[in-house]
C-alpha angles and dihedrals in degrees: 000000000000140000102230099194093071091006098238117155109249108189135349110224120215138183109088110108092198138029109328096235111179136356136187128200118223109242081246094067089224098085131050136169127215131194127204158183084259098072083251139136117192128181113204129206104231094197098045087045088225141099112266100199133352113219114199108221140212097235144000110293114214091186155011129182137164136251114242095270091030093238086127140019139198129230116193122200121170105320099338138087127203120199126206143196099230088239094044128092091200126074114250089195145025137173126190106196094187098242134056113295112229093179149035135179148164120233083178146315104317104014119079122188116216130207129184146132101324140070103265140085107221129196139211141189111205088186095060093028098234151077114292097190149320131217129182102247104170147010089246145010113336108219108189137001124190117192120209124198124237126192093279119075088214097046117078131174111211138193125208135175137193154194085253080074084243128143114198133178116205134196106218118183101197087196094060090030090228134147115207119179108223098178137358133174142170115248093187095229130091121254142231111155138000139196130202121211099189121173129220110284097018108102087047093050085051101053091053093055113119089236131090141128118221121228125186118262134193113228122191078342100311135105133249134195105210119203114265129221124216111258110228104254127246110278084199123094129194088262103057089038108071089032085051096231121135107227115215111217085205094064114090113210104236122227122270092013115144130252109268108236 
């Protein structure tokens, strides 16, 4: 554990017997749970500096993350995902989606997001105990997928990015159980991981922008066609842009100018 301020190691944490392969911090900054190679979860204490209980389990873990209050957390392993009261030993949930999860994540205290090798985004509700909905993202494996709240507790703005080196940002409405693309665009890399630093106001600002592009969800196992936007058009043409000049369709060419070279 480090200080990042002046970068001094703090603590070094040991209990794993084998690789260390995933850790979450409590939203109280004093817990945190680690998964490993060695069929093992451990929850650390961060202010002891110590482990507080070691729970064999069944299988290897390849993640672990909270829920939004920390009152339950979610360990993915293959193409299943097990969901836990943070006092219990049994799992209160768990999903099989038929292929590997890439991906968890928590939208808020009952509803997980999933992402694996295919080309869909599916989503749980642990309270509930089944699937809230699923939506086609991308044309290949997602990766990875970071929610991000709004004002409205309904209301989420999501990232996603996939194999198809491809970064989108979706409006989902867990009421109306609907998936609505707002940007994409092709980093030209592929991608592994991705991380989202988004300040206060921002996703809400998002969501209310003019501009989205619909995709088509399942709901409950059916589909639905969801009502599309126009996207703004490029304000680019072939000329400026190999000459990498933005034209502005505002602008009038006077007479007698000369050709810009």
């Amino acid at each position: 554990m480090w200080r990042t301020r002046i970068w001094e190691l703090q603590r070094t944490f040991k209990g794993h017997k084998g690789a260390v392969l995933h850790f979450d911090v409590h939203p109280s900054k004093k817990l945190a749970l680690s998964v490993g190679a060695d069929k093992k979860l451990i929850a650390w204490d961060l202010v002891a500096g110590k482990y507080s209980f070691i729970r064999n389990m069944k299988k290897v873990c390849e993640a672990v993350v909270f829920n939004k209050s920390g009152t339950r957390y979610a360990i993915r392993s293959g193409s299943t995902v097990d969901v836990y009261d943070l006092t219990a030993t049994e799992a209160i949930y768990t999903e099989d989606i038929k292929c590997h999860i890439n991906d968890t994540a928590f939208l808020n205290d009952d509803v997980f997001v999933v992402a694996g090798d295919s080309e869909s985004l599916v989503l749980f509700d642990a309270a509930k105990k089944c699937r809230l909905m699923e939506f086609a993202s991308h044309k290949v494996r997602v990766r990875a997928v970071v929610p991000v709240r709004t004002s409205s507790p309904d209301s989420f703005l999501l990232f996603s990015c996939s194999s198809d080196e491809t970064v989108k940002a979706w409006s989902l409405q867990l009421t109306e159980k609907t998936s609505v693309c707002l940007a994409s665009i092709n980093v030209c890399c592929r991608i592994t991981s991705m991380a989202v630093h988004a300040p206060g106001g921002s996703a809400t600002k998002l969501l209310t922008a003019p501009d989205a592009e619909s995709v088509p969800a399942v709901v409950a196992g059916k589909k639905k066609n969801l009502t599309a936007k126009k996207v703004l058009p490029d304000v680019t043409d072939s000329t400026t842009k190999r000459k990498g000049i933005l034209k502005d369709p505002t602008v009038k060419k006077a007479k007698g100018s000369k050709k810009l070279e």
